[in-house]
Amino acid sequence: MATRETRCCVVGGGPAGLMTGYLLARAGVDVVVLEKHGDFLRDFRGDTVHPSTLDIMDQLGLIDRFLTLPHQKVARLSAQFGDERVRIADFSHLPVREKYIALMPQWDFLNFLAEEGERYPGFRLFMETRATGLVEEDGTVVGVRTQGPGEAEGEVRADLVIGADGRGSTLRDDAGLETIDAGAPMDALWFRLPHLPQDSEETMGRFGAGTLLVLLYRGDYWQCAYVIPKGEFESLKAGGLEAFRKTIAAASPFEPARMDSIRGWDDVNLLTVRVDRLKQWYRPGFLAIGDAAHAMSPIGGVGVNLAVQDAVAAANRLARPLDARTVSLADLSAVQRRREFPTRVTQRLQLVMQNRIVAPTLRTRAAPKPPLPVRLMQRFPTLQRIPARILGLGVRRERVADYIVRAER
């Protein structure tokens, strides 16, 4: 059995895990990141990089290289309720350099972070390496058991294990941490439709009679999310693929023939929506962040950006104690205190939108009208800056600590 030792073992090579690993390594901390897959090439992951994350890349001096990656810019968000089109958010007034959402394949984002991390001698990324459980001594987590390529077993011993292994986290379950489930009345089906030259390039949501379709412009295709009531995917499949194509055609602005690009149910990916959070994010030797600590609704596309904000807060607080090998429960508690408030507020806003806008839309038989707050935004466009601020920068904006920004390679 191979045993590796490090100051911090980060489990999960998503945005939370790789950003944490990168920041700690930049601060001079020896860190191991474990990713169970052999690459990052998985479609329909969160691809919205918000201004808050772009600002962090700017602080770190990475923004110019980062923006050479393929992406589309969304400076404003719109929606259509029945036949009425409305503007929801205008990011052009945000106090940051990049005043837009960047739609970028998540694998490009993650590969970029991995490559930047490898510039530091303390950064080690192990692909195809799964954390199968926590290693404990006298009630304290001291590492993880691993399974690597060829089913080889091993251990990574660490002063701190950070669980960033997503909403299906095995580590948070192994740690025995209690979850608070806020509930979600919906699921989402992700699929692609071709983008043709005559199409607009506007990212928007379309609210119809019993339907909600989100269209994200991705260059040569539309990334689409069709929202359905919780648990109804199997009954929808039982109705047949052709019926599904007709439903999407009716909900979209496109000609029915374009739906033929949905060739089978393998082209449709189910996202089971969850909104939950841990009551306590930590225990001795262990901390959960990102989706492992709080699963978010896809509303607003904020999951990636909250994960990155968690990573910044964790690195800011923990890099020096990790370097000195003095990480305490007070340090772990401080990370939760810093990030729990924005998590709770964001989830509350998502639940309000789910319960007061999305769920009624899915039940209605008539074309919906824009809610009062949306109508007010059309009359007073300045109000569009409020959702832009919340979506773009978050409830509590994190900035990378100066000592990490100034760290030399």
CSV table of C-alpha atoms in Angstrom, one decimal:
chain,number,residue,atom,x,y,z
A,1,MET,CA,0.0,0.0,0.0
A,2,ALA,CA,1.5,3.3,-1.1
A,3,THR,CA,1.4,6.1,1.5
A,4,ARG,CA,1.9,9.7,0.6
A,5,GLU,CA,2.2,12.6,3.1
A,6,THR,CA,1.3,16.2,2.6
A,7,ARG,CA,0.1,19.2,4.7
A,8,CYS,CA,-3.3,19.4,3.0
A,9,CYS,CA,-5.1,16.8,0.9
A,10,VAL,CA,-7.9,18.2,-1.2
A,11,VAL,CA,-10.4,15.6,-2.5
A,12,GLY,CA,-12.2,16.6,-5.7
A,13,GLY,CA,-10.8,18.2,-8.8
A,14,GLY,CA,-13.7,20.6,-9.4
A,15,PRO,CA,-13.6,24.4,-9.1
A,16,ALA,CA,-13.5,24.4,-5.3
A,17,GLY,CA,-10.8,21.7,-5.1
A,18,LEU,CA,-8.5,22.9,-7.8
A,19,MET,CA,-8.8,26.6,-6.8
A,20,THR,CA,-8.0,25.6,-3.2
A,21,GLY,CA,-5.1,23.5,-4.2
A,22,TYR,CA,-3.7,26.3,-6.5
A,23,LEU,CA,-4.0,29.0,-3.8
A,24,LEU,CA,-2.4,26.9,-1.1
A,25,ALA,CA,0.4,25.9,-3.3
A,26,ARG,CA,0.9,29.5,-4.3
A,27,ALA,CA,1.1,30.4,-0.6
A,28,GLY,CA,3.9,27.8,-0.2
A,29,VAL,CA,1.8,25.0,1.3
A,30,ASP,CA,2.5,21.4,0.2
A,31,VAL,CA,-0.9,20.1,-1.2
A,32,VAL,CA,-2.2,17.0,-2.9
A,33,VAL,CA,-5.4,17.2,-5.0
A,34,LEU,CA,-7.2,13.9,-5.8
A,35,GLU,CA,-9.5,13.6,-8.8
A,36,LYS,CA,-11.3,10.3,-9.4
A,37,HIS,CA,-11.6,10.7,-13.2
A,38,GLY,CA,-8.8,10.5,-15.8
A,39,ASP,CA,-9.7,14.0,-17.3
A,40,PHE,CA,-12.1,16.9,-16.8
A,41,LEU,CA,-14.1,16.2,-20.0
A,42,ARG,CA,-17.7,15.9,-18.7
A,43,ASP,CA,-20.4,17.9,-20.4
A,44,PHE,CA,-23.2,19.9,-18.8
A,45,ARG,CA,-21.3,20.9,-15.7
A,46,GLY,CA,-21.5,24.4,-14.5
A,47,ASP,CA,-20.0,26.5,-17.2
A,48,THR,CA,-20.9,30.0,-16.0
A,49,VAL,CA,-17.8,32.0,-14.8
A,50,HIS,CA,-19.3,35.1,-13.1
A,51,PRO,CA,-17.6,38.5,-12.6
A,52,SER,CA,-16.6,37.5,-9.0
A,53,THR,CA,-14.5,34.6,-10.3
A,54,LEU,CA,-13.1,36.7,-13.2
A,55,ASP,CA,-12.1,39.3,-10.6
A,56,ILE,CA,-10.2,36.7,-8.6
A,57,MET,CA,-8.4,35.7,-11.7
A,58,ASP,CA,-7.5,39.4,-12.2
A,59,GLN,CA,-6.2,39.7,-8.6
A,60,LEU,CA,-4.0,36.7,-9.2
A,61,GLY,CA,-2.6,38.1,-12.4
A,62,LEU,CA,-4.1,35.3,-14.5
A,63,ILE,CA,-6.9,37.1,-16.2
A,64,ASP,CA,-5.3,37.8,-19.6
A,65,ARG,CA,-4.1,34.2,-20.0
A,66,PHE,CA,-7.5,32.9,-18.7
A,67,LEU,CA,-9.4,34.9,-21.3
A,68,THR,CA,-7.5,33.3,-24.2
A,69,LEU,CA,-9.6,30.2,-23.5
A,70,PRO,CA,-12.8,29.8,-25.6
A,71,HIS,CA,-15.7,31.6,-24.1
A,72,GLN,CA,-18.8,33.7,-24.8
A,73,LYS,CA,-19.6,37.0,-22.9
A,74,VAL,CA,-23.0,37.7,-21.4
A,75,ALA,CA,-23.2,41.3,-20.3
A,76,ARG,CA,-27.0,41.2,-19.8
A,77,LEU,CA,-29.6,38.6,-18.9
A,78,SER,CA,-33.1,38.6,-20.4
A,79,ALA,CA,-36.2,36.5,-20.0
A,80,GLN,CA,-39.4,36.0,-22.0
A,81,PHE,CA,-42.8,35.5,-20.2
A,82,GLY,CA,-45.3,34.4,-22.8
A,83,ASP,CA,-44.9,36.9,-25.6
A,84,GLU,CA,-43.2,39.6,-23.4
A,85,ARG,CA,-39.5,39.9,-23.4
A,86,VAL,CA,-37.9,41.6,-20.4
A,87,ARG,CA,-34.4,42.5,-19.2
A,88,ILE,CA,-33.4,41.0,-15.8
A,89,ALA,CA,-29.8,42.0,-15.1
A,90,ASP,CA,-27.2,44.4,-16.4
A,91,PHE,CA,-23.6,43.6,-15.4
A,92,SER,CA,-22.1,46.6,-17.2
A,93,HIS,CA,-22.1,48.7,-14.0
A,94,LEU,CA,-20.2,46.3,-11.7
A,95,PRO,CA,-17.0,47.7,-10.1
A,96,VAL,CA,-14.7,45.1,-11.6
A,97,ARG,CA,-12.6,44.9,-14.8
A,98,GLU,CA,-14.6,42.2,-16.5
A,99,LYS,CA,-18.3,43.2,-16.4
A,100,TYR,CA,-20.0,40.1,-17.8
A,101,ILE,CA,-20.5,36.3,-17.3
A,102,ALA,CA,-18.1,34.2,-19.2
A,103,LEU,CA,-19.6,31.0,-20.6
A,104,MET,CA,-16.7,28.6,-20.7
A,105,PRO,CA,-16.5,24.8,-20.8
A,106,GLN,CA,-15.7,23.8,-17.3
A,107,TRP,CA,-13.0,21.4,-18.5
A,108,ASP,CA,-11.0,24.4,-19.9
A,109,PHE,CA,-11.4,26.2,-16.6
A,110,LEU,CA,-10.2,23.2,-14.6
A,111,ASN,CA,-7.3,22.4,-17.0
A,112,PHE,CA,-6.2,26.0,-16.7
A,113,LEU,CA,-6.2,25.8,-12.8
A,114,ALA,CA,-4.3,22.5,-12.9
A,115,GLU,CA,-1.6,23.9,-15.3
A,116,GLU,CA,-1.2,27.0,-13.2
A,117,GLY,CA,-0.9,24.9,-10.0
A,118,GLU,CA,1.8,22.8,-11.5
A,119,ARG,CA,4.0,25.9,-11.7
A,120,TYR,CA,4.5,25.5,-7.9
A,121,PRO,CA,6.6,22.8,-6.4
A,122,GLY,CA,4.2,22.0,-3.6
A,123,PHE,CA,1.3,21.2,-5.9
A,124,ARG,CA,0.6,17.6,-6.8
A,125,LEU,CA,-2.5,16.5,-8.7
A,126,PHE,CA,-3.3,12.8,-8.9
A,127,MET,CA,-5.9,11.8,-11.6
A,128,GLU,CA,-7.8,8.6,-11.6
A,129,THR,CA,-7.4,8.5,-7.8
A,130,ARG,CA,-10.5,8.1,-5.7
A,131,ALA,CA,-10.8,8.8,-2.0
A,132,THR,CA,-12.7,5.8,-0.6
A,133,GLY,CA,-12.9,7.0,3.0
A,134,LEU,CA,-11.3,8.9,5.8
A,135,VAL,CA,-8.4,7.7,8.0
A,136,GLU,CA,-8.9,8.6,11.6
A,137,GLU,CA,-6.9,8.4,14.8
A,138,ASP,CA,-8.3,9.2,18.2
A,139,GLY,CA,-11.3,11.0,16.7
A,140,THR,CA,-9.2,13.2,14.4
A,141,VAL,CA,-9.1,12.8,10.6
A,142,VAL,CA,-5.5,12.3,9.6
A,143,GLY,CA,-5.9,11.4,5.9
A,144,VAL,CA,-7.8,9.5,3.3
A,145,ARG,CA,-7.8,5.9,1.9
A,146,THR,CA,-7.3,6.0,-1.9
A,147,GLN,CA,-7.8,3.8,-4.9
A,148,GLY,CA,-5.7,4.6,-7.9
A,149,PRO,CA,-5.2,3.4,-11.4
A,150,GLY,CA,-5.4,-0.4,-11.6
A,151,GLU,CA,-7.4,-0.5,-8.4
A,152,ALA,CA,-4.1,0.1,-6.4
A,153,GLU,CA,-4.9,1.0,-2.8
A,154,GLY,CA,-3.1,3.6,-0.8
A,155,GLU,CA,-3.3,6.4,1.7
A,156,VAL,CA,-2.7,10.1,1.7
A,157,ARG,CA,-1.7,11.3,5.2
A,158,ALA,CA,-2.4,15.0,5.8
A,159,ASP,CA,-2.7,17.6,8.6
A,160,LEU,CA,-6.0,18.6,7.0
A,161,VAL,CA,-8.4,16.9,4.5
A,162,ILE,CA,-10.6,19.3,2.5
A,163,GLY,CA,-13.6,17.6,1.0
A,164,ALA,CA,-14.5,19.2,-2.3
A,165,ASP,CA,-16.0,16.1,-3.9
A,166,GLY,CA,-19.3,17.6,-4.9
A,167,ARG,CA,-23.0,17.2,-4.0
A,168,GLY,CA,-22.6,13.4,-3.9
A,169,SER,CA,-19.7,13.7,-1.4
A,170,THR,CA,-18.7,10.4,0.2
A,171,LEU,CA,-16.4,12.1,2.6
A,172,ARG,CA,-19.0,14.3,4.2
A,173,ASP,CA,-21.1,11.1,4.8
A,174,ASP,CA,-18.0,9.3,6.2
A,175,ALA,CA,-17.4,12.3,8.5
A,176,GLY,CA,-20.8,11.9,9.9
A,177,LEU,CA,-21.8,15.5,9.3
A,178,GLU,CA,-25.5,16.4,9.4
A,179,THR,CA,-27.2,17.7,6.3
A,180,ILE,CA,-30.1,20.2,6.2
A,181,ASP,CA,-32.3,19.6,3.2
A,182,ALA,CA,-34.2,22.7,2.0
A,183,GLY,CA,-36.0,20.8,-0.8
A,184,ALA,CA,-36.4,21.6,-4.5
A,185,PRO,CA,-39.6,21.3,-6.6
A,186,MET,CA,-37.9,20.7,-9.9
A,187,ASP,CA,-35.2,18.9,-11.9
A,188,ALA,CA,-33.5,20.0,-15.1
A,189,LEU,CA,-32.8,18.3,-18.4
A,190,TRP,CA,-29.7,19.4,-20.2
A,191,PHE,CA,-29.2,19.0,-24.0
A,192,ARG,CA,-27.8,20.8,-27.0
A,193,LEU,CA,-29.4,22.3,-30.0
A,194,PRO,CA,-27.5,23.7,-33.1
A,195,HIS,CA,-27.0,27.5,-33.3
A,196,LEU,CA,-27.7,28.7,-36.8
A,197,PRO,CA,-26.5,31.9,-38.4
A,198,GLN,CA,-29.9,33.5,-38.3
A,199,ASP,CA,-30.3,32.9,-34.5
A,200,SER,CA,-29.7,35.6,-31.9
A,201,GLU,CA,-26.8,35.3,-29.5
A,202,GLU,CA,-28.8,36.2,-26.4
A,203,THR,CA,-28.8,34.0,-23.4
A,204,MET,CA,-32.2,33.9,-21.8
A,205,GLY,CA,-35.0,32.0,-20.1
A,206,ARG,CA,-38.3,31.4,-21.7
A,207,PHE,CA,-41.3,31.0,-19.4
A,208,GLY,CA,-44.4,29.5,-21.2
A,209,ALA,CA,-47.6,27.8,-20.3
A,210,GLY,CA,-46.3,25.0,-18.1
A,211,THR,CA,-42.8,25.2,-19.5
A,212,LEU,CA,-39.5,26.8,-18.7
A,213,LEU,CA,-36.6,26.6,-21.1
A,214,VAL,CA,-33.2,28.2,-20.6
A,215,LEU,CA,-31.0,28.9,-23.7
A,216,LEU,CA,-27.3,29.6,-23.2
A,217,TYR,CA,-25.5,30.7,-26.3
A,218,ARG,CA,-22.3,28.7,-26.7
A,219,GLY,CA,-21.0,29.7,-30.1
A,220,ASP,CA,-22.0,26.9,-32.6
A,221,TYR,CA,-24.7,25.5,-30.3
A,222,TRP,CA,-27.3,26.3,-27.6
A,223,GLN,CA,-26.8,24.7,-24.2
A,224,CYS,CA,-30.4,24.1,-23.1
A,225,ALA,CA,-32.0,23.4,-19.8
A,226,TYR,CA,-35.6,22.3,-19.7
A,227,VAL,CA,-37.0,22.5,-16.2
A,228,ILE,CA,-39.5,19.7,-15.1
A,229,PRO,CA,-41.3,19.0,-11.9
A,230,LYS,CA,-39.3,17.0,-9.4
A,231,GLY,CA,-39.2,13.3,-10.3
A,232,GLU,CA,-41.0,13.4,-13.6
A,233,PHE,CA,-38.2,12.4,-16.0
A,234,GLU,CA,-39.2,8.7,-16.2
A,235,SER,CA,-42.9,9.6,-17.0
A,236,LEU,CA,-41.6,12.0,-19.7
A,237,LYS,CA,-39.4,9.3,-21.2
A,238,ALA,CA,-42.4,6.9,-21.2
A,239,GLY,CA,-44.2,9.4,-23.4
A,240,GLY,CA,-41.6,8.9,-26.1
A,241,LEU,CA,-38.8,10.9,-27.7
A,242,GLU,CA,-40.9,12.4,-30.4
A,243,ALA,CA,-43.4,13.8,-27.8
A,244,PHE,CA,-40.4,15.3,-26.0
A,245,ARG,CA,-39.1,16.9,-29.2
A,246,LYS,CA,-42.5,18.5,-29.8
A,247,THR,CA,-42.6,19.9,-26.3
A,248,ILE,CA,-39.2,21.5,-26.7
A,249,ALA,CA,-40.1,22.9,-30.1
A,250,ALA,CA,-43.2,24.5,-28.6
A,251,ALA,CA,-41.2,26.0,-25.7
A,252,SER,CA,-38.4,27.3,-28.0
A,253,PRO,CA,-38.2,29.9,-30.7
A,254,PHE,CA,-36.8,27.4,-33.2
A,255,GLU,CA,-38.3,25.4,-36.0
A,256,PRO,CA,-39.4,21.8,-35.1
A,257,ALA,CA,-36.9,20.2,-37.5
A,258,ARG,CA,-34.0,21.4,-35.3
A,259,MET,CA,-35.2,19.1,-32.6
A,260,ASP,CA,-34.0,16.1,-34.7
A,261,SER,CA,-30.6,16.9,-33.2
A,262,ILE,CA,-31.9,15.2,-30.0
A,263,ARG,CA,-31.3,11.8,-31.4
A,264,GLY,CA,-32.0,9.8,-28.3
A,265,TRP,CA,-32.3,9.9,-24.5
A,266,ASP,CA,-28.6,9.6,-24.3
A,267,ASP,CA,-28.5,13.2,-25.6
A,268,VAL,CA,-30.5,14.3,-22.6
A,269,ASN,CA,-28.8,14.6,-19.2
A,270,LEU,CA,-30.8,14.7,-16.0
A,271,LEU,CA,-29.7,17.1,-13.2
A,272,THR,CA,-31.5,16.1,-10.0
A,273,VAL,CA,-31.8,19.5,-8.3
A,274,ARG,CA,-30.9,19.6,-4.6
A,275,VAL,CA,-30.7,22.5,-2.2
A,276,ASP,CA,-29.0,21.5,1.0
A,277,ARG,CA,-26.2,22.4,3.3
A,278,LEU,CA,-24.2,20.9,6.2
A,279,LYS,CA,-25.2,22.1,9.7
A,280,GLN,CA,-21.5,21.9,10.6
A,281,TRP,CA,-18.9,21.9,7.8
A,282,TYR,CA,-15.9,20.5,9.8
A,283,ARG,CA,-14.6,18.2,12.4
A,284,PRO,CA,-11.0,17.7,13.7
A,285,GLY,CA,-8.8,17.3,10.6
A,286,PHE,CA,-11.6,17.7,8.1
A,287,LEU,CA,-13.4,20.6,6.3
A,288,ALA,CA,-16.0,20.5,3.5
A,289,ILE,CA,-16.4,23.3,1.0
A,290,GLY,CA,-18.2,23.9,-2.3
A,291,ASP,CA,-21.1,21.5,-3.2
A,292,ALA,CA,-19.8,19.1,-0.6
A,293,ALA,CA,-20.9,21.7,2.0
A,294,HIS,CA,-23.9,23.2,0.2
A,295,ALA,CA,-25.6,21.9,-2.9
A,296,MET,CA,-27.1,24.8,-4.8
A,297,SER,CA,-30.0,25.1,-7.2
A,298,PRO,CA,-29.0,25.8,-10.9
A,299,ILE,CA,-31.0,29.0,-10.6
A,300,GLY,CA,-28.6,31.9,-11.4
A,301,GLY,CA,-25.8,29.5,-12.3
A,302,VAL,CA,-24.0,30.5,-9.1
A,303,GLY,CA,-22.7,27.1,-8.0
A,304,VAL,CA,-19.2,27.3,-9.6
A,305,ASN,CA,-18.7,30.8,-8.2
A,306,LEU,CA,-19.8,30.1,-4.7
A,307,ALA,CA,-17.3,27.1,-4.8
A,308,VAL,CA,-14.5,29.4,-5.9
A,309,GLN,CA,-15.4,31.9,-3.1
A,310,ASP,CA,-15.3,29.1,-0.6
A,311,ALA,CA,-11.8,28.1,-1.9
A,312,VAL,CA,-10.6,31.7,-1.5
A,313,ALA,CA,-11.9,32.0,2.0
A,314,ALA,CA,-10.4,28.7,3.0
A,315,ALA,CA,-7.0,29.5,1.6
A,316,ASN,CA,-7.0,32.9,3.1
A,317,ARG,CA,-7.6,31.5,6.6
A,318,LEU,CA,-5.8,28.2,6.4
A,319,ALA,CA,-2.6,28.7,4.4
A,320,ARG,CA,-0.5,30.1,7.2
A,321,PRO,CA,-1.7,27.6,9.9
A,322,LEU,CA,-1.1,24.8,7.5
A,323,ASP,CA,2.4,26.0,6.8
A,324,ALA,CA,3.0,26.2,10.6
A,325,ARG,CA,1.1,22.9,11.2
A,326,THR,CA,-1.2,24.7,13.7
A,327,VAL,CA,-4.6,24.3,12.1
A,328,SER,CA,-7.2,24.4,14.8
A,329,LEU,CA,-11.0,23.9,15.1
A,330,ALA,CA,-11.2,27.6,15.4
A,331,ASP,CA,-9.6,28.0,12.0
A,332,LEU,CA,-12.1,25.6,10.4
A,333,SER,CA,-15.0,27.2,12.2
A,334,ALA,CA,-13.9,30.6,10.9
A,335,VAL,CA,-14.1,29.3,7.3
A,336,GLN,CA,-17.7,28.2,7.9
A,337,ARG,CA,-18.7,31.4,9.6
A,338,ARG,CA,-17.2,33.4,6.7
A,339,ARG,CA,-19.1,31.4,4.0
A,340,GLU,CA,-22.3,30.2,5.7
A,341,PHE,CA,-24.0,33.6,5.6
A,342,PRO,CA,-23.7,34.1,1.8
A,343,THR,CA,-24.6,30.4,1.3
A,344,ARG,CA,-27.8,30.7,3.4
A,345,VAL,CA,-28.9,34.0,1.8
A,346,THR,CA,-28.2,32.7,-1.8
A,347,GLN,CA,-30.1,29.5,-1.1
A,348,ARG,CA,-33.0,31.5,0.4
A,349,LEU,CA,-33.2,33.6,-2.8
A,350,GLN,CA,-33.1,30.5,-4.9
A,351,LEU,CA,-35.9,28.9,-2.9
A,352,VAL,CA,-38.0,32.1,-3.3
A,353,MET,CA,-37.5,32.0,-7.0
A,354,GLN,CA,-38.2,28.2,-7.2
A,355,ASN,CA,-41.4,28.4,-5.1
A,356,ARG,CA,-42.8,31.7,-6.4
A,357,ILE,CA,-41.8,31.7,-10.0
A,358,VAL,CA,-40.6,28.3,-11.3
A,359,ALA,CA,-43.1,26.0,-9.6
A,360,PRO,CA,-46.2,28.2,-10.5
A,361,THR,CA,-44.9,28.4,-14.1
A,362,LEU,CA,-44.7,24.6,-14.3
A,363,ARG,CA,-48.3,24.3,-13.0
A,364,THR,CA,-49.9,27.0,-15.1
A,365,ARG,CA,-52.0,26.3,-18.2
A,366,ALA,CA,-51.8,30.0,-19.4
A,367,ALA,CA,-48.9,32.0,-20.6
A,368,PRO,CA,-47.3,33.6,-17.5
A,369,LYS,CA,-46.9,37.3,-16.9
A,370,PRO,CA,-43.7,38.9,-15.6
A,371,PRO,CA,-43.7,39.2,-11.8
A,372,LEU,CA,-44.1,42.6,-10.3
A,373,PRO,CA,-40.3,43.0,-9.5
A,374,VAL,CA,-39.5,42.2,-13.1
A,375,ARG,CA,-42.1,44.7,-14.4
A,376,LEU,CA,-40.6,47.4,-12.1
A,377,MET,CA,-37.1,46.7,-13.6
A,378,GLN,CA,-38.5,47.5,-17.0
A,379,ARG,CA,-39.9,50.8,-15.8
A,380,PHE,CA,-36.8,51.7,-13.8
A,381,PRO,CA,-33.8,50.1,-15.6
A,382,THR,CA,-31.4,51.1,-12.7
A,383,LEU,CA,-33.1,48.3,-10.7
A,384,GLN,CA,-31.5,45.8,-13.0
A,385,ARG,CA,-28.2,46.5,-11.3
A,386,ILE,CA,-29.5,44.8,-8.1
A,387,PRO,CA,-29.8,41.2,-9.4
A,388,ALA,CA,-26.6,41.9,-11.5
A,389,ARG,CA,-24.7,42.7,-8.2
A,390,ILE,CA,-26.1,39.6,-6.4
A,391,LEU,CA,-25.5,37.2,-9.3
A,392,GLY,CA,-22.2,38.8,-10.5
A,393,LEU,CA,-20.4,39.4,-7.2
A,394,GLY,CA,-22.3,37.3,-4.7
A,395,VAL,CA,-23.7,38.2,-1.3
A,396,ARG,CA,-20.2,38.4,0.3
A,397,ARG,CA,-17.4,39.0,-2.1
A,398,GLU,CA,-14.1,37.3,-1.4
A,399,ARG,CA,-10.7,38.7,-2.3
A,400,VAL,CA,-7.5,36.8,-2.2
A,401,ALA,CA,-5.3,37.7,0.7
A,402,ASP,CA,-2.4,40.0,-0.2
A,403,TYR,CA,0.2,37.5,1.1
A,404,ILE,CA,-1.1,34.9,-1.4
A,405,VAL,CA,-1.3,37.4,-4.3
A,406,ARG,CA,2.3,38.5,-3.7
A,407,ALA,CA,3.7,35.0,-3.3
A,408,GLU,CA,6.6,34.3,-5.6
A,409,ARG,CA,6.8,31.2,-7.8
